[in-house]
Coordinates of C-alpha atoms and ligand atoms in Angstrom, one line a residue:
M1 CA 0.0 0.0 0.0
S2 CA 3.0 2.2 0.3
A3 CA 2.8 3.4 -3.3
I4 CA -0.8 4.3 -3.0
D5 CA -2.0 7.3 -1.3
R6 CA -4.9 6.8 1.2
R7 CA -7.0 9.2 -0.8
E8 CA -6.4 7.3 -4.0
L9 CA -7.2 4.0 -2.4
L10 CA -10.4 5.2 -0.9
I11 CA -11.5 6.7 -4.1
R12 CA -10.7 3.4 -5.9
T13 CA -12.5 1.4 -3.3
G14 CA -15.4 3.8 -3.4
Q15 CA -15.5 3.1 -7.1
V16 CA -15.7 6.7 -8.0
A17 CA -14.5 7.0 -11.6
L18 CA -11.9 9.8 -11.6
A19 CA -9.7 11.0 -14.4
G20 CA -6.0 11.0 -13.6
T21 CA -3.9 8.5 -11.8
A22 CA -1.8 9.9 -9.0
I23 CA -3.9 11.7 -6.5
G24 CA -2.4 14.0 -4.0
A25 CA -2.7 13.1 -0.4
L26 CA -5.4 14.2 2.0
A27 CA -4.4 14.3 5.7
G28 CA -3.6 10.7 4.8
C29 CA -1.0 8.1 5.5
G30 CA 0.8 8.2 2.2
S31 CA 2.3 10.4 -0.4
D32 CA 1.5 11.1 -4.0
G33 CA 1.3 7.7 -5.5
G34 CA 5.0 6.9 -5.4
S35 CA 6.8 10.0 -6.3
A36 CA 7.8 11.0 -2.8
S37 CA 10.5 9.1 -1.1
T38 CA 11.3 7.8 2.4
A39 CA 14.7 9.4 2.1
A40 CA 15.4 12.8 3.5
S41 CA 15.5 15.4 0.9
T42 CA 19.0 16.5 0.4
A43 CA 18.4 19.9 -1.1
A44 CA 17.5 22.6 1.3
A45 CA 16.6 20.2 4.1
P46 CA 14.5 21.9 6.8
P47 CA 16.3 22.9 10.0
K48 CA 16.8 20.1 12.5
P49 CA 14.7 20.3 15.6
T50 CA 17.2 21.3 18.3
T51 CA 16.9 23.2 21.5
T52 CA 19.3 25.4 23.4
T53 CA 19.9 24.1 26.8
P54 CA 21.4 25.6 30.0
A55 CA 25.0 24.9 30.7
K56 CA 25.6 21.2 31.0
P57 CA 26.5 20.2 34.5
A58 CA 28.4 17.1 33.3
K59 CA 28.7 14.9 30.2
P60 CA 25.4 13.0 29.9
N61 CA 25.9 9.5 31.3
V62 CA 24.0 7.2 29.1
A63 CA 25.3 4.1 30.9
E64 CA 23.6 5.5 34.0
L65 CA 20.4 6.0 32.1
R66 CA 20.4 2.4 31.0
K67 CA 20.6 1.3 34.7
L68 CA 17.8 3.7 35.6
V69 CA 15.2 2.2 33.2
K70 CA 13.7 -1.2 32.5
G71 CA 12.9 -0.3 28.9
T72 CA 15.4 -0.3 26.0
V73 CA 17.9 2.5 25.5
F74 CA 18.9 2.8 21.9
T75 CA 22.1 4.8 21.0
K76 CA 24.2 5.1 17.9
T77 CA 26.2 2.0 18.9
T78 CA 23.2 -0.3 19.7
P79 CA 21.4 -2.4 17.2
G80 CA 18.0 -1.1 16.1
F81 CA 18.9 2.6 16.6
T82 CA 18.1 3.6 13.0
K83 CA 14.6 2.1 13.3
A84 CA 14.1 3.4 16.8
R85 CA 14.8 7.0 15.7
T86 CA 12.7 6.9 12.6
I87 CA 9.8 9.3 12.5
Y88 CA 7.0 9.7 10.0
N89 CA 8.1 12.9 8.2
S90 CA 11.3 11.8 6.5
A91 CA 12.2 15.4 5.8
Y92 CA 13.7 15.0 9.3
A93 CA 15.3 11.7 8.7
D94 CA 18.8 13.1 9.4
V95 CA 18.0 14.2 13.0
V96 CA 20.1 12.0 15.3
P97 CA 19.2 11.9 19.0
L98 CA 21.7 10.9 21.6
A99 CA 19.3 8.2 22.8
V100 CA 15.9 6.8 22.2
V101 CA 14.4 5.3 25.4
R102 CA 11.6 2.9 24.6
V103 CA 10.1 3.1 28.1
A104 CA 8.4 0.1 29.7
S105 CA 6.6 1.9 32.5
V106 CA 5.6 5.3 34.0
A107 CA 8.6 4.9 36.3
D108 CA 10.9 4.8 33.2
V109 CA 9.4 8.0 32.0
Q110 CA 10.0 9.6 35.4
A111 CA 13.6 8.3 35.5
T112 CA 14.4 9.6 32.0
V113 CA 12.9 13.0 32.7
K114 CA 15.0 13.4 35.9
W115 CA 18.1 12.2 34.1
A116 CA 17.6 14.7 31.2
A117 CA 17.0 17.5 33.7
E118 CA 20.1 16.6 35.6
Y119 CA 22.4 16.6 32.6
G120 CA 20.7 19.4 30.7
V121 CA 20.0 17.1 27.8
P122 CA 17.2 18.2 25.4
I123 CA 14.2 15.8 25.8
T124 CA 11.1 15.1 23.8
A125 CA 8.3 12.6 23.9
R126 CA 7.2 10.4 21.0
S127 CA 4.0 8.5 20.5
G128 CA 3.2 7.9 16.8
G129 CA 6.0 10.1 15.5
H130 CA 3.7 12.0 13.1
S131 CA 4.7 15.6 14.2
Y132 CA 4.7 17.6 10.9
G133 CA 7.8 19.5 12.2
G134 CA 9.6 16.3 13.4
Y135 CA 9.3 17.5 17.0
S136 CA 9.2 14.0 18.5
S137 CA 12.9 13.8 17.7
V138 CA 15.7 16.0 18.8
E139 CA 19.3 16.3 17.7
K140 CA 21.6 15.1 20.5
G141 CA 18.7 14.8 22.9
V142 CA 16.8 12.0 24.4
V143 CA 13.5 10.8 22.9
V144 CA 11.0 9.2 25.4
D145 CA 9.3 6.7 23.1
V146 CA 6.0 5.7 24.9
R147 CA 5.0 3.2 22.2
R148 CA 5.0 0.3 24.6
L149 CA 2.6 2.0 26.9
N150 CA -0.2 1.2 24.5
G151 CA -2.7 -0.8 26.6
I152 CA -6.4 0.0 26.2
Q153 CA -9.0 -0.8 28.8
L154 CA -12.7 -0.3 28.3
G155 CA -15.0 1.0 31.0
N156 CA -18.6 2.0 31.0
G157 CA -18.9 4.6 28.3
T158 CA -15.2 5.3 28.7
A159 CA -11.8 3.9 27.7
K160 CA -8.4 4.3 29.2
I161 CA -5.9 4.6 26.4
G162 CA -2.1 4.2 26.9
A163 CA -0.2 7.1 25.4
G164 CA 1.7 4.8 23.0
A165 CA -1.5 3.5 21.3
N166 CA -1.9 4.4 17.7
L167 CA -5.3 5.1 16.1
W168 CA -5.5 1.7 14.5
E169 CA -5.1 0.1 18.0
V170 CA -7.7 2.5 19.4
Y171 CA -10.3 2.1 16.7
S172 CA -10.0 -1.7 16.4
T173 CA -10.0 -2.4 20.1
L174 CA -13.0 -0.1 20.7
A175 CA -14.9 -1.5 17.6
N176 CA -14.7 -5.0 19.1
K177 CA -17.0 -3.7 21.9
G178 CA -19.2 -1.7 19.5
V179 CA -17.9 1.7 20.6
S180 CA -15.6 4.4 19.2
T181 CA -14.1 7.8 20.1
P182 CA -13.5 10.7 17.8
G183 CA -10.1 10.8 16.1
G184 CA -8.3 11.2 12.8
S185 CA -8.1 8.9 9.8
C186 CA -4.5 7.8 9.6
P187 CA -4.0 4.6 11.6
T188 CA -0.4 5.1 12.5
V189 CA -1.0 8.6 14.1
G190 CA -0.3 8.4 17.8
F191 CA -3.2 8.9 20.2
A192 CA -1.1 11.1 22.5
G193 CA -0.1 13.7 19.9
L194 CA -3.5 13.8 18.3
A195 CA -5.4 14.1 21.6
Q196 CA -3.4 17.0 22.9
G197 CA -3.6 19.3 19.8
G198 CA -7.2 18.8 18.8
G199 CA -8.1 15.6 16.8
M200 CA -10.3 16.4 13.8
G201 CA -11.9 13.5 12.0
L202 CA -15.0 12.3 10.2
A203 CA -16.9 11.8 13.5
S204 CA -16.2 15.3 14.8
R205 CA -19.3 17.3 13.8
K206 CA -21.3 14.7 15.7
H207 CA -19.0 13.7 18.6
G208 CA -16.5 16.6 18.8
L209 CA -12.8 16.7 18.5
T210 CA -10.6 14.1 20.2
I211 CA -9.9 16.6 23.0
D212 CA -13.6 17.0 23.6
A213 CA -13.8 13.3 24.5
V214 CA -10.8 13.5 26.9
Q215 CA -11.9 13.2 30.5
G216 CA -8.5 13.1 31.9
A217 CA -4.8 12.2 31.4
N218 CA -1.9 11.0 33.5
L219 CA 1.4 12.6 32.9
V220 CA 5.0 13.1 34.1
T221 CA 5.9 16.7 34.6
A222 CA 9.3 18.4 34.3
D223 CA 10.2 17.6 37.9
G224 CA 9.7 13.9 37.3
A225 CA 6.5 13.8 39.4
T226 CA 3.3 12.3 38.2
A227 CA 0.2 14.4 37.7
S228 CA -3.5 13.7 37.1
A229 CA -5.0 16.1 34.6
T230 CA -8.7 15.8 35.3
S231 CA -11.6 18.1 36.3
G232 CA -11.4 16.9 39.9
G233 CA -7.6 16.8 39.9
D234 CA -5.3 19.2 38.3
E235 CA -7.8 21.5 36.5
D236 CA -5.2 23.7 34.9
L237 CA -3.3 20.9 33.3
Y238 CA -6.6 19.3 32.2
W239 CA -7.6 22.5 30.5
A240 CA -4.1 23.0 28.9
L241 CA -3.8 19.4 27.6
R242 CA -7.0 19.8 25.6
G243 CA -5.6 21.9 22.8
G244 CA -2.3 23.1 24.2
G245 CA -0.5 20.7 21.8
G246 CA 1.8 17.7 22.4
G247 CA 5.2 18.2 24.0
N248 CA 4.6 21.3 26.1
F249 CA 3.5 20.4 29.6
G250 CA 5.0 17.0 30.3
I251 CA 4.9 13.4 29.0
A252 CA 1.5 11.9 29.0
T253 CA 1.3 8.2 29.9
S254 CA -2.4 7.6 29.5
F255 CA -5.8 9.2 28.6
T256 CA -9.3 8.5 29.7
V257 CA -11.8 9.3 27.0
K258 CA -15.6 9.1 26.5
T259 CA -16.8 6.5 24.0
F260 CA -19.9 6.5 21.9
P261 CA -21.8 3.4 20.7
V262 CA -21.6 2.7 17.0
D263 CA -22.4 -0.1 14.7
Q264 CA -22.4 1.2 11.2
A265 CA -22.2 4.5 9.3
A266 CA -22.9 5.7 5.8
Y267 CA -20.3 7.2 3.5
A268 CA -20.1 9.3 0.4
F269 CA -17.5 10.1 -2.3
I270 CA -18.3 12.8 -4.8
S271 CA -16.1 14.1 -7.6
W272 CA -16.7 16.9 -10.1
P273 CA -14.9 17.9 -13.3
W274 CA -12.1 20.3 -12.4
S275 CA -13.9 23.1 -14.3
A276 CA -16.4 23.1 -11.4
A277 CA -13.8 23.5 -8.7
G278 CA -14.6 27.1 -7.8
E279 CA -18.3 26.4 -7.7
V280 CA -17.9 23.3 -5.6
L281 CA -15.7 25.0 -3.1
A282 CA -18.1 27.9 -2.7
A283 CA -21.1 25.6 -2.4
W284 CA -19.3 23.4 0.1
Q285 CA -18.3 26.3 2.3
D286 CA -21.9 27.3 2.6
F287 CA -23.1 23.8 3.1
A288 CA -20.6 21.9 5.3
P289 CA -20.7 23.8 8.6
N290 CA -24.5 24.0 8.5
A291 CA -25.1 20.3 7.5
P292 CA -26.7 18.0 10.1
D293 CA -24.3 17.1 12.9
E294 CA -24.4 13.5 11.7
L295 CA -22.5 14.5 8.6
T296 CA -18.9 15.5 8.5
T297 CA -17.4 16.3 5.1
I298 CA -14.0 17.1 3.7
C299 CA -13.5 19.0 0.4
S300 CA -10.2 18.5 -1.4
L301 CA -8.5 20.1 -4.3
L302 CA -5.8 17.8 -5.4
T303 CA -3.1 17.6 -8.1
T304 CA -2.8 14.6 -10.4
T305 CA -0.4 13.3 -12.9
G306 CA -3.0 13.9 -15.5
D307 CA -4.0 17.0 -17.3
S308 CA -6.1 18.6 -14.7
P309 CA -6.4 18.4 -10.9
Q310 CA -9.4 17.0 -9.0
V311 CA -12.0 18.3 -6.8
T312 CA -13.7 15.9 -4.4
V313 CA -15.9 15.7 -1.3
I314 CA -15.9 12.8 1.1
G315 CA -18.4 12.4 3.9
Q316 CA -19.3 10.2 6.8
Y317 CA -22.9 10.2 8.1
F318 CA -24.1 8.6 11.4
G319 CA -27.4 7.3 10.0
S320 CA -28.8 5.5 7.0
E321 CA -27.7 5.9 3.4
S322 CA -31.0 7.5 2.5
G323 CA -30.5 10.0 5.3
L324 CA -27.1 10.7 3.9
N325 CA -28.4 11.3 0.4
Q326 CA -31.0 13.7 1.9
A327 CA -28.3 15.5 3.9
L328 CA -26.2 15.9 0.7
A329 CA -29.0 17.2 -1.5
P330 CA -28.4 20.9 -0.9
L331 CA -24.7 20.5 -1.8
L332 CA -25.5 18.6 -5.0
K333 CA -28.1 21.2 -5.9
A334 CA -25.7 24.1 -5.4
A335 CA -22.9 22.3 -7.2
P336 CA -24.5 20.0 -9.8
G337 CA -22.7 17.6 -12.0
G338 CA -21.0 15.6 -9.3
Q339 CA -20.4 11.9 -9.6
V340 CA -21.8 10.5 -6.4
S341 CA -21.0 7.1 -4.7
T342 CA -22.6 6.3 -1.3
G343 CA -22.9 3.2 0.8
T344 CA -23.2 1.9 4.4
A345 CA -20.4 0.0 6.2
D346 CA -19.6 -1.6 9.5
Y347 CA -17.8 1.2 11.4
L348 CA -14.4 -0.5 11.5
D349 CA -14.6 -1.2 7.7
L350 CA -15.3 2.5 7.3
I351 CA -12.3 3.4 9.5
Q352 CA -10.2 1.1 7.2
R353 CA -11.7 2.7 4.1
W354 CA -10.7 6.2 5.3
A355 CA -7.3 4.8 6.3
G356 CA -6.7 3.3 2.8
C357 CA -6.5 -0.2 4.1
L358 CA -9.9 -1.7 3.5
G359 CA -9.7 -5.4 3.2
K360 CA -6.1 -5.5 4.5
S361 CA -4.8 -7.2 7.6
A362 CA -4.3 -5.4 10.9
A363 CA -0.5 -5.4 10.3
E364 CA -1.0 -3.8 6.9
C365 CA -3.3 -1.1 8.4
A366 CA -0.7 -0.3 11.1
A367 CA 2.3 -0.4 8.8
Y368 CA 4.5 2.6 9.2
A369 CA 5.4 4.3 5.9
P370 CA 7.5 7.5 6.4
T371 CA 7.5 10.0 3.6
A372 CA 8.7 13.6 3.1
F373 CA 6.2 16.4 3.2
A374 CA 5.6 20.0 4.3
A375 CA 2.3 21.7 5.3
K376 CA 0.6 24.8 6.5
S377 CA -2.9 25.5 7.8
S378 CA -5.4 28.3 8.2
Y379 CA -8.9 28.8 9.5
V380 CA -11.8 30.2 7.5
T381 CA -14.3 32.3 9.5
S382 CA -16.6 33.2 6.7
P383 CA -17.1 31.5 3.4
F384 CA -14.7 32.6 0.6
T385 CA -15.8 35.3 -1.8
Q386 CA -15.6 34.4 -5.5
K387 CA -12.1 35.9 -5.6
G388 CA -11.2 33.6 -2.7
T389 CA -12.4 30.4 -4.4
A390 CA -10.6 31.5 -7.6
A391 CA -7.4 32.1 -5.7
A392 CA -7.6 28.6 -4.2
V393 CA -8.2 27.0 -7.6
S394 CA -5.4 28.9 -9.3
A395 CA -3.0 28.0 -6.4
L396 CA -3.7 24.3 -6.9
E397 CA -3.3 24.6 -10.6
A398 CA 0.2 26.2 -10.0
R399 CA 1.3 23.0 -8.2
Q400 CA 0.1 20.7 -11.0
G401 CA 3.2 19.4 -12.8
Q402 CA 5.7 20.2 -10.0
P403 CA 7.5 17.2 -8.5
G404 CA 5.5 15.5 -5.8
S405 CA 1.9 16.3 -5.1
G406 CA -0.2 19.2 -3.7
S407 CA -3.5 19.6 -2.1
L408 CA -5.8 22.0 -0.3
I409 CA -7.9 20.1 2.1
F410 CA -10.9 21.8 3.7
D411 CA -12.1 20.1 7.0
S412 CA -15.6 21.2 7.9
Y413 CA -16.2 22.5 11.4
G414 CA -19.5 23.5 13.0
G415 CA -21.7 21.0 14.8
A416 CA -20.4 19.6 18.1
I417 CA -16.9 21.2 17.5
S418 CA -18.3 24.7 17.4
R419 CA -20.7 24.3 20.4
V420 CA -17.7 24.3 22.8
A421 CA -16.6 27.8 23.8
P422 CA -13.2 28.9 22.5
T423 CA -11.9 29.3 26.1
A424 CA -13.5 26.2 27.6
T425 CA -10.4 24.2 26.5
A426 CA -7.1 25.4 25.2
F427 CA -8.4 24.8 21.7
A428 CA -9.5 28.2 20.5
H429 CA -10.6 27.5 16.9
R430 CA -14.3 26.8 17.5
D431 CA -16.3 29.4 15.7
V432 CA -15.1 28.7 12.2
V433 CA -16.3 27.4 8.9
C434 CA -13.5 25.1 8.2
C435 CA -9.8 24.4 8.5
I436 CA -7.6 24.5 5.4
Q437 CA -4.6 22.3 5.2
Y438 CA -2.0 23.2 2.5
L439 CA -0.1 20.0 1.9
A440 CA 2.8 19.1 -0.3
Y441 CA 4.5 15.7 -0.6
Y442 CA 7.8 15.8 -2.4
P443 CA 10.6 13.6 -3.7
P444 CA 14.3 14.0 -2.8
G445 CA 15.6 17.3 -4.1
A446 CA 12.3 19.0 -4.4
A447 CA 11.8 20.5 -0.9
D448 CA 12.4 24.0 -2.1
T449 CA 9.7 23.8 -4.7
A450 CA 7.2 22.3 -2.3
N451 CA 7.9 24.9 0.4
G452 CA 7.8 27.7 -2.2
W453 CA 4.4 26.5 -3.4
L454 CA 3.1 26.4 0.2
K455 CA 4.4 29.9 0.9
T456 CA 2.9 31.4 -2.2
T457 CA -0.4 29.6 -1.7
R458 CA -0.8 30.7 1.9
A459 CA 0.0 34.3 0.8
A460 CA -2.6 34.1 -2.0
L461 CA -5.3 33.0 0.4
D462 CA -4.3 35.4 3.2
P463 CA -7.2 37.9 2.4
Y464 CA -9.8 35.1 2.9
V465 CA -8.5 33.3 6.0
S466 CA -8.0 34.3 9.7
Q467 CA -4.5 34.4 11.2
Q468 CA -5.2 31.3 13.3
A469 CA -3.6 27.9 12.4
Y470 CA -4.1 24.3 13.6
Q471 CA -1.5 23.3 16.2
N472 CA -1.6 19.6 15.1
Y473 CA -0.5 20.6 11.7
I474 CA 2.5 22.2 13.4
D475 CA 4.5 24.4 10.9
P476 CA 8.2 24.9 11.5
K477 CA 8.1 28.0 9.2
L478 CA 5.2 29.7 10.9
E479 CA 6.6 32.8 12.6
N480 CA 3.9 34.1 14.9
Y481 CA 3.0 30.6 15.9
Q482 CA 1.9 31.1 19.5
A483 CA -0.8 33.6 18.6
A484 CA -1.9 31.5 15.6
Y485 CA -2.2 28.3 17.5
Y486 CA -3.6 29.5 20.8
A487 CA -5.2 33.0 20.1
Q488 CA -6.9 34.2 23.3
N489 CA -5.8 31.2 25.3
L490 CA -2.1 31.9 25.0
P491 CA -1.7 34.0 28.2
R492 CA -3.3 31.2 30.3
L493 CA -1.3 28.5 28.6
R494 CA 2.0 30.4 29.2
T495 CA 1.1 30.8 32.9
I496 CA 0.4 27.1 33.2
K497 CA 3.6 26.3 31.3
A498 CA 5.5 28.5 33.8
K499 CA 3.8 26.7 36.7
Y500 CA 4.7 23.1 35.5
D501 CA 7.8 23.6 33.5
P502 CA 9.4 26.9 34.8
N503 CA 12.8 26.0 33.3
D504 CA 11.3 25.0 30.0
L505 CA 12.7 21.5 30.0
F506 CA 10.2 20.5 27.4
R507 CA 11.2 23.1 24.9
F508 CA 11.1 22.9 21.1
P509 CA 11.1 25.4 18.3
K510 CA 7.4 25.9 18.2
G511 CA 6.7 25.2 21.9
I512 CA 4.8 27.4 24.3
V513 CA 7.1 29.8 26.0
P514 CA 6.6 30.0 29.8
A515 CA 5.3 33.3 31.2
K516 CA 7.9 35.5 32.8
S517 CA 7.4 35.6 36.6
Ligands
LIG1 C1 -0.3 11.2 7.9 C2 -1.0 12.1 8.9 C3 -2.3 12.1 9.1 C4 -2.9 12.9 10.0 N1 -4.3 13.0 10.1 C5 -4.9 13.8 11.0 C6 -6.3 13.8 11.2 O1 -7.0 13.1 10.5 N2 -6.8 14.7 12.1 C7 -6.0 15.5 12.9 O2 -6.5 16.2 13.7 N3 -4.6 15.4 12.8 C8 -4.1 14.6 11.9 N4 -2.7 14.6 11.8 C9 -1.9 15.5 12.6 C10 -1.6 14.8 13.9 O3 -2.7 14.9 14.8 C11 -0.4 15.4 14.6 O4 0.7 15.3 13.7 C12 -0.1 14.7 15.9 O5 0.7 15.5 16.7 C13 0.6 13.4 15.7 O6 0.7 12.7 16.9 P1 1.8 11.5 17.1 O7 1.7 11.0 18.4 O8 1.7 10.6 16.0 O9 3.1 12.3 16.8 P2 4.5 12.5 17.6 O10 5.4 13.1 16.6 O11 4.9 11.3 18.4 O12 4.1 13.7 18.6 C14 3.6 14.9 18.2 C15 4.0 16.0 19.3 O13 3.4 15.5 20.5 C16 4.5 15.2 21.5 N5 4.1 14.0 22.2 C17 4.1 12.8 21.7 N6 3.8 11.9 22.6 C18 3.6 12.6 23.7 C19 3.3 12.2 25.1 N7 3.1 11.0 25.4 N8 3.1 13.2 26.0 C20 3.4 14.5 25.6 N9 3.7 14.9 24.4 C21 3.8 13.9 23.5 C22 5.7 15.1 20.7 O14 6.9 15.5 21.4 C23 5.5 16.1 19.5 O15 5.7 17.4 19.9 C24 -2.1 13.8 10.8 C25 -0.7 13.7 10.7 C26 -0.2 12.9 9.7 C27 1.3 12.9 9.6

């Protein structure tokens, strides 16, 4: 499946006849149909995630670290180091940590945090390794890999999820009991990263973002102590972890989430001729945030290897296929000429369909396929004017023919997402029409072209979007990132950061800066 983008696969399996062959990626688990590579791009590689640390008290003693933990400590000289340091975005494949600690317990996390603080070694946590900016790795630092803490226990309407579980493990374990929880589509994304920054997916207009399902989390803070972030426990941390973004406040070891019962859901794939792209985007922006909560849709403009790009809408509906068709009617009326394919599926089958692994084994669904990409994001607070849709269409056309792929992916908000107040959790982006992801996969040597396209495209759409951006699509090149990611919640987040991590042990280039005392 590595050579097939998730988007391409789901369109194929949805039997939507589309012109063109290579389809650019959605927020998916793949690249552009084979042109991107798992190797780091050599030309103009992005800056390595590094942190500046206070004066080191002594040379870091890795032998001592090995004695302190029960898990495995990988270093340059131990077998398996290359695999252990591999993260999803291979644009950062050349980042070499001092050590990767695959922790076996919460106590291992505590010991590693204390060790890093003592020696002034940069430290970062890793769950699924899908940070867009490669922030779950750090040059010459220590990576706390929580992958082995992946147990999932079901309660009554809740589930306790180990911070190392990936989405495939979460969805498949919960589906066995006829329940689910809101999350994204890519099965190898880590629950811990997703659940701290937001968690947008095809269940979100009905059931909220992943953070909205989080009832609590356990974590290890910068002093090596454990903390319980719940409404009855540490309220500040509970608020901050729901939208504050992974890597800022401590190392989460588990989450407790609400689950919802689910058996089946209906799905839709719609494609239009490229000549209708502007009309579709305009119609979709009016329609999507006002559709029934049961329906979450994503509109994508995608490059192809053919003559013209593609415009598509996918949707998931909690209800019958006829209910879905009824719900879609206003969109299809406003943007006629779409080729529509709908159906009903068992929920796990649908999860696999979105993941691009329908009919595949569990191992294939959970296979890790690193690739090089860069991305940006924006929020739309009122539907684009005609000039705005024209700018989006032209921008996508400009990427057509460049090496790699390009896409503009519009995730619909509204529904349950927008009923939560912007200050109720640390996630401020509530009252919006949609989120745009500008996404470019690229082959070796084409990083500059991809980043150039992203920059130009973001600038072209600037008049039509707000200055906010999605913290889970963390962008190493975004300058005013704290305001963009946290808006009015930033001062409180910085105060909480100062309370729990006054020395900024968990620092990274796009991290929350502690408030000055
Ligand atoms: C292919 C792909 C598809 C995606 N699809 C979606 C989607 O459908 N919806 C959506 O909302 N987002 C999506 N995302 C974005 C995703 O939510 C973020 O990239 C998320 O941060 C990834 O989490 P992770 O655990 O896999 O990544 P990691 O790289 O492991 O972690 C991300 C950040 O969180 C920190 N972190 C990791 N583990 C912990 C921990 N235990 N405690 C504290 N901090 C931790 C890391 O240090 C890093 O800063 C997608 C990303 C990719 C690459």
